[in-house]
XYZ file of C-alpha atoms in Angstrom:
582
model
C -0.052 0.125 -0.258
C 1.294 3.568 -1.165
C 2.737 5.265 2.296
C 2.938 9.513 2.819
C 6.423 9.108 2.778
C 6.451 8.451 -0.784
C 4.228 11.564 -1.642
C 5.530 13.996 0.311
C 7.539 17.080 -1.233
C 10.969 17.948 0.260
C 11.092 21.584 1.063
C 14.696 22.374 1.629
C 13.635 25.875 3.295
C 13.047 25.889 7.344
C 13.005 29.381 8.337
C 13.299 30.396 11.319
C 11.005 33.401 13.603
C 14.224 35.035 12.829
C 14.423 35.072 9.105
C 13.726 38.725 7.652
C 10.202 39.468 5.240
C 13.437 39.958 2.319
C 14.284 36.459 2.491
C 11.293 35.110 3.048
C 9.849 36.388 0.030
C 13.327 35.603 -2.000
C 12.507 31.958 -1.307
C 8.421 31.950 -1.789
C 9.616 34.069 -5.334
C 12.804 31.218 -6.373
C 10.819 28.384 -5.380
C 7.129 29.292 -5.932
C 6.075 27.787 -2.099
C 2.842 28.920 -1.457
C 4.200 28.250 2.520
C 7.183 27.959 4.535
C 7.261 25.402 7.753
C 8.543 27.706 10.729
C 10.987 25.288 13.015
C 13.503 26.636 16.523
C 16.807 25.176 16.831
C 15.849 21.692 17.033
C 14.558 21.551 13.385
C 10.945 21.208 15.294
C 7.706 22.635 13.877
C 6.406 26.371 15.292
C 4.100 27.088 12.682
C 3.813 28.230 9.150
C 4.842 31.449 7.268
C 1.913 32.226 4.477
C 1.474 33.931 1.302
C -1.580 35.777 2.950
C 0.767 36.902 6.104
C 3.253 38.068 3.757
C 0.947 40.225 1.842
C 0.038 41.501 4.960
C 3.340 43.061 5.827
C 4.040 44.211 2.763
C 0.208 45.896 3.243
C 1.093 47.099 6.335
C 4.923 48.771 4.770
C 7.110 46.775 7.023
C 10.586 47.436 6.139
C 12.421 44.196 4.390
C 14.759 43.995 7.316
C 11.457 43.075 9.552
C 11.553 39.759 11.336
C 8.583 37.482 10.512
C 7.894 36.706 13.788
C 4.877 37.867 14.639
C 3.548 37.086 11.367
C 3.958 33.611 11.813
C 0.665 31.346 11.828
C 0.520 29.141 15.273
C -2.509 27.168 13.644
C -0.993 24.657 11.799
C -2.841 21.453 10.002
C 0.025 19.059 10.241
C 0.297 15.131 9.812
C 3.189 12.479 11.083
C 5.111 10.222 8.522
C 3.137 7.257 9.945
C 0.006 8.140 8.775
C -2.044 5.362 7.819
C -3.174 5.370 3.579
C -6.753 4.890 4.796
C -7.072 8.100 6.690
C -4.616 10.164 3.677
C -7.868 9.577 1.620
C -10.206 10.664 3.677
C -7.921 14.211 4.346
C -7.614 14.447 0.774
C -11.763 13.754 0.242
C -12.910 16.425 3.242
C -10.230 18.448 3.840
C -10.421 22.158 2.696
C -6.906 22.597 3.451
C -4.381 22.647 0.348
C -1.378 21.761 2.063
C -0.404 20.304 5.280
C 3.217 19.834 6.859
C 4.475 16.241 7.204
C 6.479 15.508 10.859
C 8.587 12.588 11.928
C 7.892 11.321 15.214
C 9.914 13.515 17.000
C 7.629 16.435 15.546
C 10.663 17.055 13.258
C 9.493 18.324 9.998
C 10.037 16.277 6.829
C 8.325 18.243 4.394
C 5.051 18.862 2.868
C 2.165 17.351 1.704
C -0.345 18.354 -1.422
C -3.732 17.335 -2.353
C -1.735 17.131 -5.547
C 1.021 15.010 -4.260
C -1.335 12.423 -3.719
C -2.599 12.596 -7.015
C 1.084 12.183 -8.237
C 1.825 9.691 -5.869
C -0.933 7.401 -6.343
C -0.379 7.388 -9.897
C 3.210 5.888 -10.190
C 1.838 3.158 -8.458
C -1.797 2.270 -9.340
C -2.415 0.246 -12.492
C -5.967 -1.195 -11.240
C -9.324 0.287 -11.593
C -10.180 0.010 -7.886
C -7.890 2.663 -7.181
C -8.818 4.775 -9.747
C -11.749 5.970 -8.127
C -9.538 7.146 -5.421
C -7.435 8.785 -7.922
C -10.490 10.873 -9.201
C -11.302 11.806 -5.804
C -7.960 13.257 -4.926
C -8.237 15.509 -8.642
C -11.616 16.375 -7.881
C -10.376 18.066 -4.228
C -7.551 18.776 -5.652
C -6.311 23.079 -4.764
C -4.634 23.414 -8.105
C -5.317 22.486 -11.725
C -3.974 18.820 -12.212
C -4.079 16.948 -16.033
C -3.189 13.420 -16.790
C -2.451 12.081 -20.030
C -1.662 8.666 -21.264
C 1.769 7.408 -23.443
C 0.001 8.518 -26.411
C -0.848 12.335 -25.335
C -4.325 11.538 -24.730
C -6.355 13.460 -21.577
C -7.641 11.136 -19.479
C -8.150 12.714 -16.447
C -8.439 16.160 -15.717
C -9.874 17.952 -12.170
C -12.435 20.807 -11.554
C -10.081 23.618 -10.672
C -8.083 23.344 -13.991
C -11.719 23.345 -15.988
C -13.036 25.966 -13.902
C -9.867 27.990 -14.484
C -10.170 27.974 -18.808
C -13.991 27.823 -18.542
C -14.076 24.395 -20.319
C -16.779 21.146 -19.300
C -15.186 17.364 -19.180
C -16.912 16.558 -22.659
C -14.618 19.421 -24.002
C -11.344 17.838 -22.885
C -11.488 13.830 -22.247
C -9.908 11.209 -24.228
C -8.291 14.169 -26.688
C -5.342 15.250 -27.675
C -3.640 17.968 -25.542
C -1.821 19.762 -28.121
C -4.945 20.141 -29.698
C -7.101 21.216 -26.464
C -4.381 22.697 -24.345
C -1.564 23.990 -27.127
C 0.195 26.142 -24.893
C 0.706 23.050 -22.589
C 3.493 22.391 -25.071
C 3.417 18.970 -23.273
C 4.644 17.085 -26.376
C 7.970 18.685 -25.853
C 7.941 16.614 -21.919
C 7.640 13.547 -24.334
C 10.744 14.382 -26.125
C 12.732 15.133 -23.684
C 11.456 12.988 -20.567
C 12.278 15.613 -17.849
C 10.176 17.800 -16.010
C 10.389 21.179 -15.921
C 7.956 24.513 -15.409
C 7.020 26.665 -17.392
C 7.085 31.301 -16.806
C 4.249 32.708 -16.027
C 1.115 32.822 -18.305
C -2.492 34.691 -17.787
C -5.948 34.276 -18.181
C -8.634 36.599 -17.323
C -6.434 38.558 -15.224
C -5.059 35.363 -13.446
C -1.396 34.365 -13.392
C -0.311 30.767 -13.250
C 2.469 28.819 -14.499
C 2.497 24.907 -15.677
C 4.450 21.909 -14.288
C 5.185 19.271 -16.840
C 6.059 16.118 -15.133
C 6.505 12.669 -16.833
C 5.629 9.781 -15.616
C 8.513 6.804 -15.775
C 8.013 3.252 -15.222
C 10.076 0.307 -15.984
C 12.593 3.598 -17.207
C 9.755 4.146 -20.130
C 7.694 7.365 -20.167
C 3.997 6.152 -19.803
C 2.342 9.478 -19.487
C 2.252 13.061 -18.391
C 1.118 15.356 -15.117
C 0.085 18.730 -16.286
C -0.373 20.831 -12.631
C -1.395 24.273 -13.066
C -0.758 26.602 -9.864
C -3.075 29.556 -10.221
C -4.523 30.059 -6.433
C -3.139 33.165 -5.462
C -0.089 32.516 -7.183
C 0.595 35.834 -8.368
C 0.485 37.325 -5.215
C 3.935 36.662 -4.756
C 4.994 37.752 -7.899
C 3.426 41.467 -7.453
C 4.422 42.180 -4.124
C 8.512 41.200 -5.312
C 7.875 43.699 -8.023
C 6.337 46.364 -5.580
C 9.235 45.324 -2.558
C 11.859 46.213 -5.453
C 10.412 49.135 -5.755
C 9.932 50.292 -2.177
C 12.298 53.546 -1.914
C 8.787 54.836 -4.159
C 6.115 55.580 -1.465
C 3.478 56.487 -4.193
C 0.958 53.517 -3.330
C 0.322 50.548 -5.629
C -3.328 52.117 -6.918
C -2.298 55.579 -7.144
C 0.341 54.464 -9.189
C -2.424 52.485 -11.756
C -4.840 55.280 -11.479
C -2.254 58.138 -11.855
C -3.920 60.894 -14.295
C -1.858 61.850 -17.053
C -3.079 64.498 -20.128
C -3.887 61.606 -22.324
C -6.974 60.382 -22.616
C -7.162 56.663 -21.862
C -10.177 54.752 -22.683
C -11.887 54.320 -25.970
C -15.549 53.696 -26.508
C -14.448 49.941 -26.476
C -13.464 50.474 -22.277
C -17.447 50.897 -22.322
C -19.310 47.294 -21.687
C -22.676 47.252 -21.913
C -25.782 44.899 -23.723
C -28.285 47.252 -23.069
C -29.719 49.054 -25.685
C -30.318 52.154 -24.284
C -26.580 52.102 -23.889
C -25.370 51.494 -26.856
C -27.899 53.805 -28.875
C -25.966 56.638 -25.722
C -22.376 55.662 -27.425
C -23.571 55.907 -30.993
C -24.944 59.741 -30.639
C -22.081 60.162 -28.461
C -19.585 58.705 -30.982
C -20.922 61.263 -33.950
C -20.834 64.092 -31.325
C -17.439 63.726 -30.632
C -16.455 64.253 -34.684
C -17.958 68.020 -34.207
C -16.846 70.681 -32.061
C -19.373 71.437 -30.207
C -19.351 71.367 -26.549
C -20.718 68.270 -25.045
C -22.199 68.065 -21.280
C -22.228 64.195 -20.137
C -24.912 63.714 -16.872
C -25.704 60.997 -15.150
C -25.529 59.918 -11.474
C -22.027 59.492 -9.667
C -20.828 56.280 -10.625
C -21.889 55.685 -13.957
C -19.153 56.376 -16.117
C -19.529 59.952 -16.873
C -15.140 60.368 -17.008
C -15.086 57.291 -19.612
C -17.693 59.056 -22.209
C -15.698 62.253 -22.032
C -11.831 60.468 -22.285
C -13.997 58.157 -25.272
C -15.040 61.823 -27.091
C -11.637 62.821 -27.211
C -9.556 59.467 -27.886
C -12.921 59.851 -31.404
C -12.493 63.403 -31.925
C -10.320 65.106 -34.756
C -8.376 66.791 -31.619
C -7.088 62.795 -30.219
C -3.294 63.905 -30.786
C -3.522 66.628 -28.398
C -3.492 67.003 -24.686
C -6.822 65.688 -22.661
C -6.728 67.766 -19.502
C -9.064 67.111 -16.717
C -10.643 69.050 -14.098
C -12.362 68.128 -10.674
C -14.247 71.095 -9.923
C -14.842 69.617 -6.890
C -12.418 68.609 -5.659
C -10.110 71.981 -6.028
C -10.418 74.550 -3.421
C -12.723 77.562 -4.627
C -10.005 79.766 -3.887
C -7.331 77.952 -6.096
C -9.783 77.137 -8.761
C -8.994 80.026 -10.854
C -5.192 80.136 -11.144
C -5.701 76.441 -11.982
C -8.025 77.280 -14.779
C -6.277 80.509 -16.082
C -2.642 79.739 -14.885
C -1.089 83.107 -13.059
C 1.672 85.333 -13.184
C 4.628 85.874 -11.426
C 4.124 87.260 -8.236
C 0.773 87.697 -8.672
C -0.065 86.604 -4.975
C 1.981 85.800 -2.121
C 3.517 82.309 -2.123
C 2.830 82.037 -5.686
C 5.959 80.687 -8.150
C 8.742 82.865 -9.168
C 7.827 82.372 -12.667
C 4.664 81.877 -12.607
C 2.202 79.129 -14.043
C 0.420 78.223 -16.788
C -3.110 76.877 -15.996
C -5.681 73.867 -17.617
C -6.925 76.261 -20.578
C -3.042 76.501 -21.738
C -2.414 72.863 -20.986
C -5.729 72.038 -23.295
C -4.739 74.302 -25.950
C -5.603 72.526 -29.423
C -6.947 69.671 -27.283
C -10.079 68.832 -24.894
C -10.528 69.992 -21.364
C -12.498 67.737 -19.450
C -14.449 70.027 -16.549
C -15.946 67.073 -14.444
C -18.707 67.611 -11.516
C -18.971 71.419 -13.136
C -21.975 71.969 -11.531
C -20.235 72.345 -8.347
C -18.348 76.000 -9.683
C -19.363 78.980 -8.216
C -21.224 81.798 -10.047
C -17.621 83.961 -10.139
C -16.132 81.542 -12.019
C -19.040 80.539 -14.186
C -18.723 84.143 -15.295
C -15.184 84.168 -16.394
C -15.391 80.316 -17.936
C -18.489 82.091 -19.674
C -16.174 84.617 -21.632
C -13.693 81.752 -22.339
C -15.937 79.603 -24.417
C -17.428 82.580 -26.296
C -14.179 84.562 -26.875
C -11.747 81.937 -26.951
C -9.453 84.579 -24.904
C -8.962 84.777 -20.832
C -6.109 86.842 -18.760
C -4.136 85.331 -16.445
C -4.529 85.569 -13.122
C -2.199 89.168 -11.938
C -1.738 89.404 -15.989
C -2.697 92.054 -18.673
C -2.423 89.993 -21.763
C -5.076 88.264 -23.439
C -4.206 84.566 -23.944
C -6.042 82.829 -26.638
C -6.687 79.338 -26.777
C -8.287 76.500 -28.820
C -9.713 74.219 -26.547
C -12.996 71.897 -26.413
C -15.065 71.473 -23.481
C -16.248 68.449 -22.003
C -18.279 68.676 -18.503
C -20.031 66.372 -16.554
C -22.153 66.701 -14.049
C -24.416 64.787 -11.110
C -26.719 68.180 -10.277
C -29.793 68.852 -11.376
C -28.842 72.193 -13.924
C -32.363 73.145 -14.380
C -33.479 73.288 -10.885
C -30.066 74.796 -10.157
C -30.745 77.727 -13.017
C -34.234 78.332 -11.696
C -32.505 78.556 -8.212
C -29.984 81.360 -9.144
C -26.972 78.992 -8.348
C -26.436 78.511 -11.888
C -25.963 80.728 -15.017
C -28.202 80.480 -17.233
C -26.493 81.519 -20.287
C -23.345 79.323 -19.006
C -25.875 75.699 -19.035
C -27.175 77.339 -22.506
C -23.804 77.259 -23.828
C -22.949 74.553 -22.000
C -26.234 72.138 -23.075
C -25.429 71.916 -27.004
C -25.137 68.263 -26.876
C -26.545 66.643 -24.000
C -25.785 62.849 -22.626
C -27.856 61.301 -20.229
C -25.707 58.210 -18.509
C -28.455 55.931 -17.209
C -27.461 53.886 -13.386
C -27.015 50.548 -13.394
C -30.270 49.660 -11.713
C -31.963 50.171 -15.015
C -29.850 48.382 -16.970
C -29.195 45.400 -14.787
C -28.399 42.793 -17.549
C -25.181 44.520 -17.569
C -24.369 43.680 -14.484
C -23.009 40.374 -15.375
C -20.694 41.222 -18.093
C -19.425 44.608 -16.296
C -18.696 41.550 -12.805
C -16.890 39.458 -14.995
C -14.966 42.648 -16.787
C -14.064 43.531 -13.428
C -13.217 40.281 -12.109
C -10.704 39.854 -15.073
C -9.280 43.177 -14.655
C -9.245 42.764 -10.508
C -7.368 39.281 -10.671
C -4.488 41.127 -12.409
C -4.308 44.457 -10.308
C -5.027 42.890 -6.766
C -3.416 39.336 -7.718
C -5.693 36.994 -6.955
C -7.358 34.134 -8.602
C -11.378 34.166 -8.435
C -13.269 32.628 -11.042
C -16.991 33.282 -10.358
C -19.868 33.616 -8.429
C -21.448 30.812 -6.028
C -25.077 30.796 -6.718
C -26.733 33.155 -3.945
C -24.008 35.323 -4.444
C -24.799 36.058 -8.246
C -28.725 36.134 -7.192
C -27.861 38.980 -4.261
C -25.583 40.664 -7.326
C -28.385 40.762 -9.603
C -30.983 42.128 -7.164
C -29.444 44.802 -5.230
C -30.388 48.393 -6.452
C -26.639 50.013 -6.939
C -27.311 53.469 -5.442
C -23.406 53.904 -6.603
C -23.480 52.578 -9.890
C -20.827 51.073 -11.672
C -18.318 52.416 -9.479
C -19.714 50.516 -6.131
C -19.913 47.402 -8.118
C -16.025 47.266 -8.591
C -15.493 48.750 -4.821
C -18.309 45.510 -3.938
C -15.974 43.057 -6.244
C -12.652 44.244 -4.823
C -13.580 43.932 -1.497
C -15.102 40.465 -2.264
C -12.334 39.313 -4.670
C -9.906 39.634 -1.153
C -11.771 37.855 1.213
C -12.893 34.460 -1.244
C -11.321 31.936 -0.164
C -12.090 29.247 -2.461
C -11.717 30.753 -6.085
C -15.394 31.827 -6.158
C -17.396 34.566 -4.568
C -20.084 33.709 -1.726
C -22.535 35.620 -0.252
C -20.587 36.267 3.198
C -17.641 38.100 1.192
C -20.249 40.377 0.311
C -20.911 43.636 2.206
C -23.110 43.304 5.146
C -24.753 46.302 4.021
C -26.097 44.244 0.481
C -27.052 41.182 2.609
C -29.252 43.293 4.819
C -30.614 45.666 2.465
C -34.150 45.620 2.068
C -34.063 46.497 -1.878
C -32.096 43.292 -2.115
C -34.768 40.119 -3.524
C -32.836 37.160 -2.317
C -34.634 33.546 -2.724
C -32.141 30.372 -1.381
C -34.026 27.841 -3.089
C -34.089 29.649 -6.555
C -31.358 27.984 -7.869
C -32.632 24.441 -8.693
C -31.623 21.886 -11.294
C -33.924 22.763 -13.326
C -33.054 26.223 -13.679
C -29.190 27.506 -14.176
C -27.831 30.400 -11.959
C -27.830 32.476 -15.436
C -31.821 31.991 -15.363
C -31.844 32.179 -12.003
C -30.689 35.756 -11.674
C -32.196 36.916 -14.887
C -35.536 35.537 -13.442
C -34.953 37.912 -10.080
C -33.658 41.181 -12.264
C -37.233 41.075 -14.133
C -39.102 40.739 -10.859
C -37.510 43.561 -9.220
C -37.887 45.537 -12.585
C -41.725 44.932 -12.191
C -41.746 45.509 -8.459
C -40.168 48.751 -8.969
C -42.106 50.051 -12.162
C -45.358 48.887 -10.277
C -46.193 45.918 -12.842
C -45.582 48.282 -16.115
C -43.820 46.007 -18.196
C -43.117 49.020 -21.089
C -41.169 50.705 -18.352
C -39.360 47.626 -17.233
C -38.459 47.061 -20.175
C -37.227 50.065 -20.732
C -35.138 49.681 -17.320
C -33.855 45.990 -17.985
C -32.712 47.640 -21.435
C -34.660 44.972 -23.603
C -37.332 45.171 -26.027
C -41.219 44.692 -24.868
C -41.433 41.250 -27.421
C -38.394 39.881 -25.270
C -39.752 40.674 -21.879
C -42.859 38.806 -22.778
C -40.670 35.519 -24.106
C -39.210 36.061 -20.639
C -42.364 36.655 -18.643
C -43.944 32.953 -20.383
C -39.973 31.232 -19.972
C -40.210 31.684 -15.537
C -44.168 31.395 -15.852
C -44.136 35.189 -14.563
C -47.466 36.737 -16.417
C -49.443 34.935 -13.148
C -47.606 37.066 -10.986
């Protein structure tokens, strides 16, 4: 019978609590370990240091010379070297832990035991059908992806986690040639060299992974191959390593990623939607962008007004010019004028000795995006109106006219019509800005977009924050589709980032989502909604329709508009889900 000794992974590095953050990081980077045993002077286990603890130290900006002592995890899943085979099989089937530490009778560390180790150990010793079931059980519960091929390079077995990563089904893979299904695995090369190797990093849907190619040799002959795909939180270490190499740069990762430049970063392809209303708005905006008129983009906070502004510039005749952004709500009132128009030498106390050019100067020949223009003071509104009419201005403290050629793209979430009536927004400026007006509908009025947006955001965040999330569990998906999203797409992205950070099992669960979503009265969540007859997507779609009908008090025309589908499509779906009587 196979023993644990035949399946453990020996580990040459047994670090101590005095080991520094830099030393631990380099070991994990070099050897691609996700867990390192921590031992005392007698080689006895005291705890483990994991990727998540490494990530925690970096997030807290600990110096590279910091000992790992305070971040050692004391609760360790361990196994004795003499653990019986039947017990091992039960552990693999039922435990959610991917890696355990193997110790001898004296509690000295011998190595690591993973579920993948058991799969490979079983394969090397089994030829009988009785043990094949045990092998399949181990693969079904493997943390990383595993594929087994025979001596003809035909796929015989594959783990669910590998299928999940590549969005495939068993019928797409089993009994087919590896190079046909997974050409980038380059498994035929392994059959030529018969030497195990590890690939460089690959990426799919923002998830980084590496490929272990392992030959199976029996009696001096290669009888098959194992492909092990490591991807669960793998790129955490890779990203952290890059960040620590730039430790002298104190700017945070997100500030670096999101730093605004004087160039538009988005195009129409970045505005993701399957909503018919949104598609019409995009087409109208694209036409408007080709002209010279001022564009006013309206909509609630978080709907993506800035994306439209970027895309409009990039599709205009001014795309080679600069795209300058001014957030009128973020700059103090007493600095707004100098930000817009610049100032001359000595214009005021504290001014630069050689003066400063303003945003209008910078945007000359290009576009100036005035975000949150409804927050601008009446005094500055008057000066802005003059620039729009005369195409000239004076710098603060200056007497020389500055001529500019700038296209204005403005955005606001305020009701400008009401502000005009109240006297807080100039009527003449309103008409000057409102030449071409685009209204971006809130996310709750295009609920069918939630799925495609969440998939896109998931792919992006996997790449940015180093996670390996592949989807949602049923109830979490329903919750996402039923929530009313007052913060729109921005809130969806924030919720996704939080959930992906907390998710531990490859898919987002309800408990990974914020408490305020779960307790919201605007959520229609049915725990029994996902049945064998109804898929997760269908259940989410049904809930979206029910929510739309509820909010429109049964008005099907308004519900169809909210969902972004035609009335005939809505009637088809009502029949499909038997919602007519309801």
